[in-house]
């Protein structure tokens, strides 16, 4: 970040908090499907669900960065 954009951070904060909840759900999915894939390693769908769970875990950071980029103040 070249310069500080507090307006963008404050406007993106509610969306980041919402995505934090999704991130927690993603963490639970990742843990559950990690255990399932250990029991059945041939299951291809487990890898897809685990990748989706990792996407959900990274979502709050992505949303915050997107808001910071969008607002020029």
Short mmCIF file of N, CA, C and O in Angstrom, two decimals:
data_model
loop_
_atom_site.label_atom_id
_atom_site.label_comp_id
_atom_site.label_asym_id
_atom_site.label_seq_id
_atom_site.Cartn_x
_atom_site.Cartn_y
_atom_site.Cartn_z
N UNK A 1 0.84 -1.17 0.00
CA UNK A 1 0.00 0.00 0.00
C UNK A 1 0.90 1.24 0.00
O UNK A 1 1.69 1.45 0.90
N UNK A 2 0.75 2.05 -1.01
CA UNK A 2 1.57 3.24 -1.15
C UNK A 2 1.16 4.32 -0.15
O UNK A 2 1.99 5.00 0.42
N UNK A 3 -0.14 4.48 0.08
CA UNK A 3 -0.60 5.48 1.03
C UNK A 3 -1.80 4.94 1.80
O UNK A 3 -2.49 4.04 1.37
N UNK A 4 -2.04 5.55 2.92
CA UNK A 4 -3.11 5.11 3.81
C UNK A 4 -4.46 5.60 3.29
O UNK A 4 -4.59 6.75 2.89
N UNK A 5 -5.46 4.73 3.28
CA UNK A 5 -6.81 5.08 2.85
C UNK A 5 -7.80 4.68 3.93
O UNK A 5 -8.46 3.66 3.85
N UNK A 6 -7.93 5.52 4.98
CA UNK A 6 -8.82 5.13 6.08
C UNK A 6 -10.29 5.08 5.69
O UNK A 6 -11.05 4.29 6.26
N UNK A 7 -10.74 5.90 4.74
CA UNK A 7 -12.15 5.87 4.32
C UNK A 7 -12.49 4.52 3.71
O UNK A 7 -13.54 3.95 4.01
N UNK A 8 -11.62 4.02 2.86
CA UNK A 8 -11.87 2.74 2.21
C UNK A 8 -11.88 1.61 3.24
O UNK A 8 -12.70 0.69 3.16
N UNK A 9 -10.98 1.69 4.20
CA UNK A 9 -10.94 0.66 5.23
C UNK A 9 -12.23 0.66 6.04
O UNK A 9 -12.81 -0.39 6.30
N UNK A 10 -12.71 1.84 6.42
CA UNK A 10 -13.93 1.92 7.23
C UNK A 10 -15.16 1.49 6.44
O UNK A 10 -16.07 0.87 6.99
N UNK A 11 -15.23 1.82 5.14
CA UNK A 11 -16.37 1.41 4.33
C UNK A 11 -16.35 -0.10 4.07
O UNK A 11 -17.40 -0.73 3.96
N UNK A 12 -15.19 -0.67 3.96
CA UNK A 12 -15.08 -2.11 3.70
C UNK A 12 -15.17 -2.97 4.93
O UNK A 12 -15.33 -4.18 4.84
N UNK A 13 -15.11 -2.36 6.12
CA UNK A 13 -15.11 -3.12 7.35
C UNK A 13 -16.35 -3.98 7.56
O UNK A 13 -16.22 -5.15 7.93
N UNK A 14 -17.58 -3.49 7.31
CA UNK A 14 -18.75 -4.38 7.50
C UNK A 14 -18.71 -5.60 6.57
O UNK A 14 -19.06 -6.70 6.98
N UNK A 15 -18.25 -5.40 5.35
CA UNK A 15 -18.17 -6.52 4.42
C UNK A 15 -17.06 -7.49 4.83
O UNK A 15 -17.19 -8.70 4.66
N UNK A 16 -15.99 -6.96 5.37
CA UNK A 16 -14.91 -7.81 5.85
C UNK A 16 -15.37 -8.63 7.05
O UNK A 16 -15.00 -9.80 7.20
N UNK A 17 -16.19 -8.04 7.92
CA UNK A 17 -16.71 -8.78 9.06
C UNK A 17 -17.66 -9.89 8.62
O UNK A 17 -17.65 -10.99 9.18
N UNK A 18 -18.46 -9.60 7.60
CA UNK A 18 -19.34 -10.63 7.06
C UNK A 18 -18.53 -11.77 6.44
O UNK A 18 -18.82 -12.95 6.64
N UNK A 19 -17.48 -11.40 5.74
CA UNK A 19 -16.65 -12.44 5.14
C UNK A 19 -15.83 -13.18 6.19
O UNK A 19 -15.42 -14.31 5.98
N UNK A 20 -15.60 -12.56 7.34
CA UNK A 20 -14.92 -13.26 8.44
C UNK A 20 -15.77 -14.41 8.93
O UNK A 20 -15.26 -15.49 9.25
N UNK A 21 -17.08 -14.21 8.97
CA UNK A 21 -17.98 -15.30 9.35
C UNK A 21 -17.89 -16.43 8.33
O UNK A 21 -17.82 -17.60 8.68
N UNK A 22 -17.86 -16.05 7.04
CA UNK A 22 -17.69 -17.07 6.00
C UNK A 22 -16.34 -17.76 6.13
O UNK A 22 -16.21 -18.95 5.85
N UNK A 23 -15.34 -17.02 6.56
CA UNK A 23 -14.02 -17.59 6.76
C UNK A 23 -14.03 -18.65 7.86
O UNK A 23 -13.38 -19.70 7.73
N UNK A 24 -14.76 -18.39 8.92
CA UNK A 24 -14.86 -19.38 9.98
C UNK A 24 -15.57 -20.65 9.49
O UNK A 24 -15.17 -21.76 9.83
N UNK A 25 -16.60 -20.46 8.68
CA UNK A 25 -17.28 -21.61 8.09
C UNK A 25 -16.32 -22.38 7.18
O UNK A 25 -16.29 -23.61 7.18
N UNK A 26 -15.50 -21.63 6.42
CA UNK A 26 -14.50 -22.27 5.57
C UNK A 26 -13.48 -23.05 6.37
O UNK A 26 -13.04 -24.13 5.96
N UNK A 27 -13.08 -22.53 7.53
CA UNK A 27 -12.15 -23.26 8.39
C UNK A 27 -12.73 -24.56 8.90
O UNK A 27 -12.04 -25.58 8.95
N UNK A 28 -14.00 -24.53 9.25
CA UNK A 28 -14.67 -25.76 9.71
C UNK A 28 -14.77 -26.76 8.57
O UNK A 28 -14.51 -27.95 8.75
N UNK A 29 -15.14 -26.28 7.37
CA UNK A 29 -15.20 -27.18 6.21
C UNK A 29 -13.84 -27.78 5.90
O UNK A 29 -13.72 -28.97 5.60
N UNK A 30 -12.79 -26.94 5.95
CA UNK A 30 -11.45 -27.41 5.64
C UNK A 30 -11.02 -28.50 6.63
O UNK A 30 -10.47 -29.52 6.24
N UNK A 31 -11.31 -28.29 7.90
CA UNK A 31 -10.95 -29.29 8.92
C UNK A 31 -11.72 -30.59 8.70
O UNK A 31 -11.14 -31.67 8.70
N UNK A 32 -13.04 -30.47 8.47
CA UNK A 32 -13.86 -31.66 8.29
C UNK A 32 -13.45 -32.44 7.04
O UNK A 32 -13.29 -33.66 7.09
N UNK A 33 -13.28 -31.73 5.91
CA UNK A 33 -12.93 -32.44 4.68
C UNK A 33 -11.49 -32.92 4.69
O UNK A 33 -11.15 -33.85 3.98
N UNK A 34 -10.63 -32.33 5.50
CA UNK A 34 -9.28 -32.86 5.68
C UNK A 34 -9.32 -34.22 6.34
O UNK A 34 -8.59 -35.14 5.96
N UNK A 35 -10.19 -34.36 7.34
CA UNK A 35 -10.34 -35.65 8.01
C UNK A 35 -10.96 -36.67 7.07
O UNK A 35 -10.53 -37.82 7.00
N UNK A 36 -11.98 -36.25 6.30
CA UNK A 36 -12.63 -37.17 5.36
C UNK A 36 -11.65 -37.63 4.28
O UNK A 36 -11.63 -38.80 3.92
N UNK A 37 -10.81 -36.72 3.79
CA UNK A 37 -9.87 -37.11 2.75
C UNK A 37 -8.78 -38.04 3.28
O UNK A 37 -8.21 -38.82 2.52
N UNK A 38 -8.48 -37.96 4.57
CA UNK A 38 -7.53 -38.92 5.16
C UNK A 38 -8.13 -40.32 5.22
O UNK A 38 -7.42 -41.31 5.07
N UNK A 39 -9.43 -40.40 5.44
CA UNK A 39 -10.09 -41.70 5.50
C UNK A 39 -10.30 -42.28 4.11
O UNK A 39 -10.25 -43.48 3.93
N UNK A 40 -10.55 -41.41 3.14
CA UNK A 40 -10.81 -41.86 1.77
C UNK A 40 -9.99 -41.01 0.82
O UNK A 40 -10.52 -40.03 0.25
N UNK A 41 -8.70 -41.31 0.62
CA UNK A 41 -7.85 -40.45 -0.20
C UNK A 41 -8.18 -40.47 -1.70
O UNK A 41 -7.74 -39.60 -2.42
N UNK A 42 -8.98 -41.42 -2.15
CA UNK A 42 -9.31 -41.47 -3.58
C UNK A 42 -10.45 -40.53 -3.95
O UNK A 42 -10.78 -40.38 -5.11
N UNK A 43 -11.05 -39.90 -2.98
CA UNK A 43 -12.20 -39.04 -3.21
C UNK A 43 -11.75 -37.69 -3.78
O UNK A 43 -11.14 -36.88 -3.09
N UNK A 44 -12.04 -37.43 -5.04
CA UNK A 44 -11.62 -36.20 -5.71
C UNK A 44 -12.42 -35.00 -5.23
O UNK A 44 -11.90 -33.89 -5.16
N UNK A 45 -13.67 -35.20 -4.87
CA UNK A 45 -14.49 -34.07 -4.43
C UNK A 45 -13.99 -33.47 -3.13
O UNK A 45 -14.21 -32.29 -2.86
N UNK A 46 -13.30 -34.24 -2.33
CA UNK A 46 -12.75 -33.71 -1.08
C UNK A 46 -11.73 -32.62 -1.35
O UNK A 46 -11.66 -31.63 -0.63
N UNK A 47 -10.94 -32.78 -2.39
CA UNK A 47 -9.94 -31.77 -2.73
C UNK A 47 -10.61 -30.49 -3.19
O UNK A 47 -10.17 -29.39 -2.84
N UNK A 48 -11.66 -30.60 -3.97
CA UNK A 48 -12.39 -29.42 -4.43
C UNK A 48 -13.04 -28.66 -3.28
O UNK A 48 -13.00 -27.42 -3.24
N UNK A 49 -13.62 -29.37 -2.35
CA UNK A 49 -14.25 -28.73 -1.20
C UNK A 49 -13.20 -28.10 -0.30
O UNK A 49 -13.39 -27.01 0.24
N UNK A 50 -12.05 -28.75 -0.15
CA UNK A 50 -10.96 -28.18 0.65
C UNK A 50 -10.43 -26.91 0.00
O UNK A 50 -10.12 -25.93 0.70
N UNK A 51 -10.32 -26.88 -1.33
CA UNK A 51 -9.89 -25.66 -2.02
C UNK A 51 -10.91 -24.53 -1.85
O UNK A 51 -10.54 -23.37 -1.67
N UNK A 52 -12.19 -24.86 -1.91
CA UNK A 52 -13.23 -23.86 -1.69
C UNK A 52 -13.18 -23.33 -0.26
O UNK A 52 -13.35 -22.14 -0.02
N UNK A 53 -12.90 -24.21 0.68
CA UNK A 53 -12.78 -23.79 2.08
C UNK A 53 -11.59 -22.84 2.25
O UNK A 53 -11.69 -21.85 2.97
N UNK A 54 -10.49 -23.09 1.57
CA UNK A 54 -9.33 -22.19 1.65
C UNK A 54 -9.67 -20.84 1.03
O UNK A 54 -9.22 -19.80 1.51
N UNK A 55 -10.46 -20.83 -0.04
CA UNK A 55 -10.91 -19.57 -0.63
C UNK A 55 -11.74 -18.78 0.38
O UNK A 55 -11.58 -17.57 0.52
N UNK A 56 -12.63 -19.46 1.11
CA UNK A 56 -13.44 -18.79 2.12
C UNK A 56 -12.58 -18.25 3.25
O UNK A 56 -12.87 -17.19 3.80
N UNK A 57 -11.52 -18.96 3.61
CA UNK A 57 -10.64 -18.51 4.68
C UNK A 57 -9.91 -17.24 4.27
O UNK A 57 -9.71 -16.33 5.08
N UNK A 58 -9.51 -17.12 3.01
CA UNK A 58 -8.78 -15.95 2.53
C UNK A 58 -9.69 -14.78 2.16
O UNK A 58 -9.21 -13.69 1.87
N UNK A 59 -10.99 -14.96 2.18
CA UNK A 59 -11.94 -13.96 1.72
C UNK A 59 -11.89 -12.62 2.46
O UNK A 59 -11.95 -11.58 1.80
N UNK A 60 -11.76 -12.56 3.78
CA UNK A 60 -11.75 -11.24 4.44
C UNK A 60 -10.60 -10.35 3.96
O UNK A 60 -10.79 -9.15 3.76
N UNK A 61 -9.45 -10.91 3.76
CA UNK A 61 -8.30 -10.13 3.30
C UNK A 61 -8.53 -9.64 1.88
O UNK A 61 -8.25 -8.47 1.56
N UNK A 62 -9.06 -10.49 1.02
CA UNK A 62 -9.32 -10.10 -0.36
C UNK A 62 -10.34 -8.97 -0.45
O UNK A 62 -10.18 -8.03 -1.22
N UNK A 63 -11.39 -9.05 0.36
CA UNK A 63 -12.43 -8.01 0.33
C UNK A 63 -11.88 -6.69 0.84
O UNK A 63 -12.14 -5.63 0.26
N UNK A 64 -11.12 -6.73 1.91
CA UNK A 64 -10.54 -5.49 2.44
C UNK A 64 -9.61 -4.84 1.43
O UNK A 64 -9.67 -3.63 1.21
N UNK A 65 -8.76 -5.63 0.79
CA UNK A 65 -7.86 -5.08 -0.23
C UNK A 65 -8.63 -4.53 -1.42
O UNK A 65 -8.25 -3.50 -1.98
N UNK A 66 -9.70 -5.19 -1.82
CA UNK A 66 -10.49 -4.71 -2.94
C UNK A 66 -11.10 -3.35 -2.63
O UNK A 66 -11.08 -2.45 -3.47
N UNK A 67 -11.66 -3.19 -1.42
CA UNK A 67 -12.24 -1.90 -1.04
C UNK A 67 -11.19 -0.81 -0.98
O UNK A 67 -11.43 0.33 -1.38
N UNK A 68 -10.03 -1.13 -0.48
CA UNK A 68 -8.97 -0.12 -0.38
C UNK A 68 -8.54 0.35 -1.78
O UNK A 68 -8.29 1.53 -2.00
N UNK A 69 -8.52 -0.56 -2.74
CA UNK A 69 -8.16 -0.20 -4.11
C UNK A 69 -9.24 0.65 -4.79
O UNK A 69 -8.93 1.50 -5.62
N UNK A 70 -10.51 0.45 -4.45
CA UNK A 70 -11.62 1.10 -5.16
C UNK A 70 -11.82 2.56 -4.77
O UNK A 70 -12.26 3.36 -5.59
N UNK A 71 -11.53 2.92 -3.55
CA UNK A 71 -11.84 4.27 -3.06
C UNK A 71 -10.57 5.12 -3.08
O UNK A 71 -9.58 4.77 -2.43
N UNK A 72 -10.58 6.23 -3.80
CA UNK A 72 -9.36 7.01 -3.97
C UNK A 72 -9.02 7.98 -2.84
O UNK A 72 -8.00 8.63 -2.89
N UNK A 73 -9.87 8.11 -1.83
CA UNK A 73 -9.61 9.12 -0.80
C UNK A 73 -8.54 8.66 0.19
O UNK A 73 -8.30 7.54 0.39
#
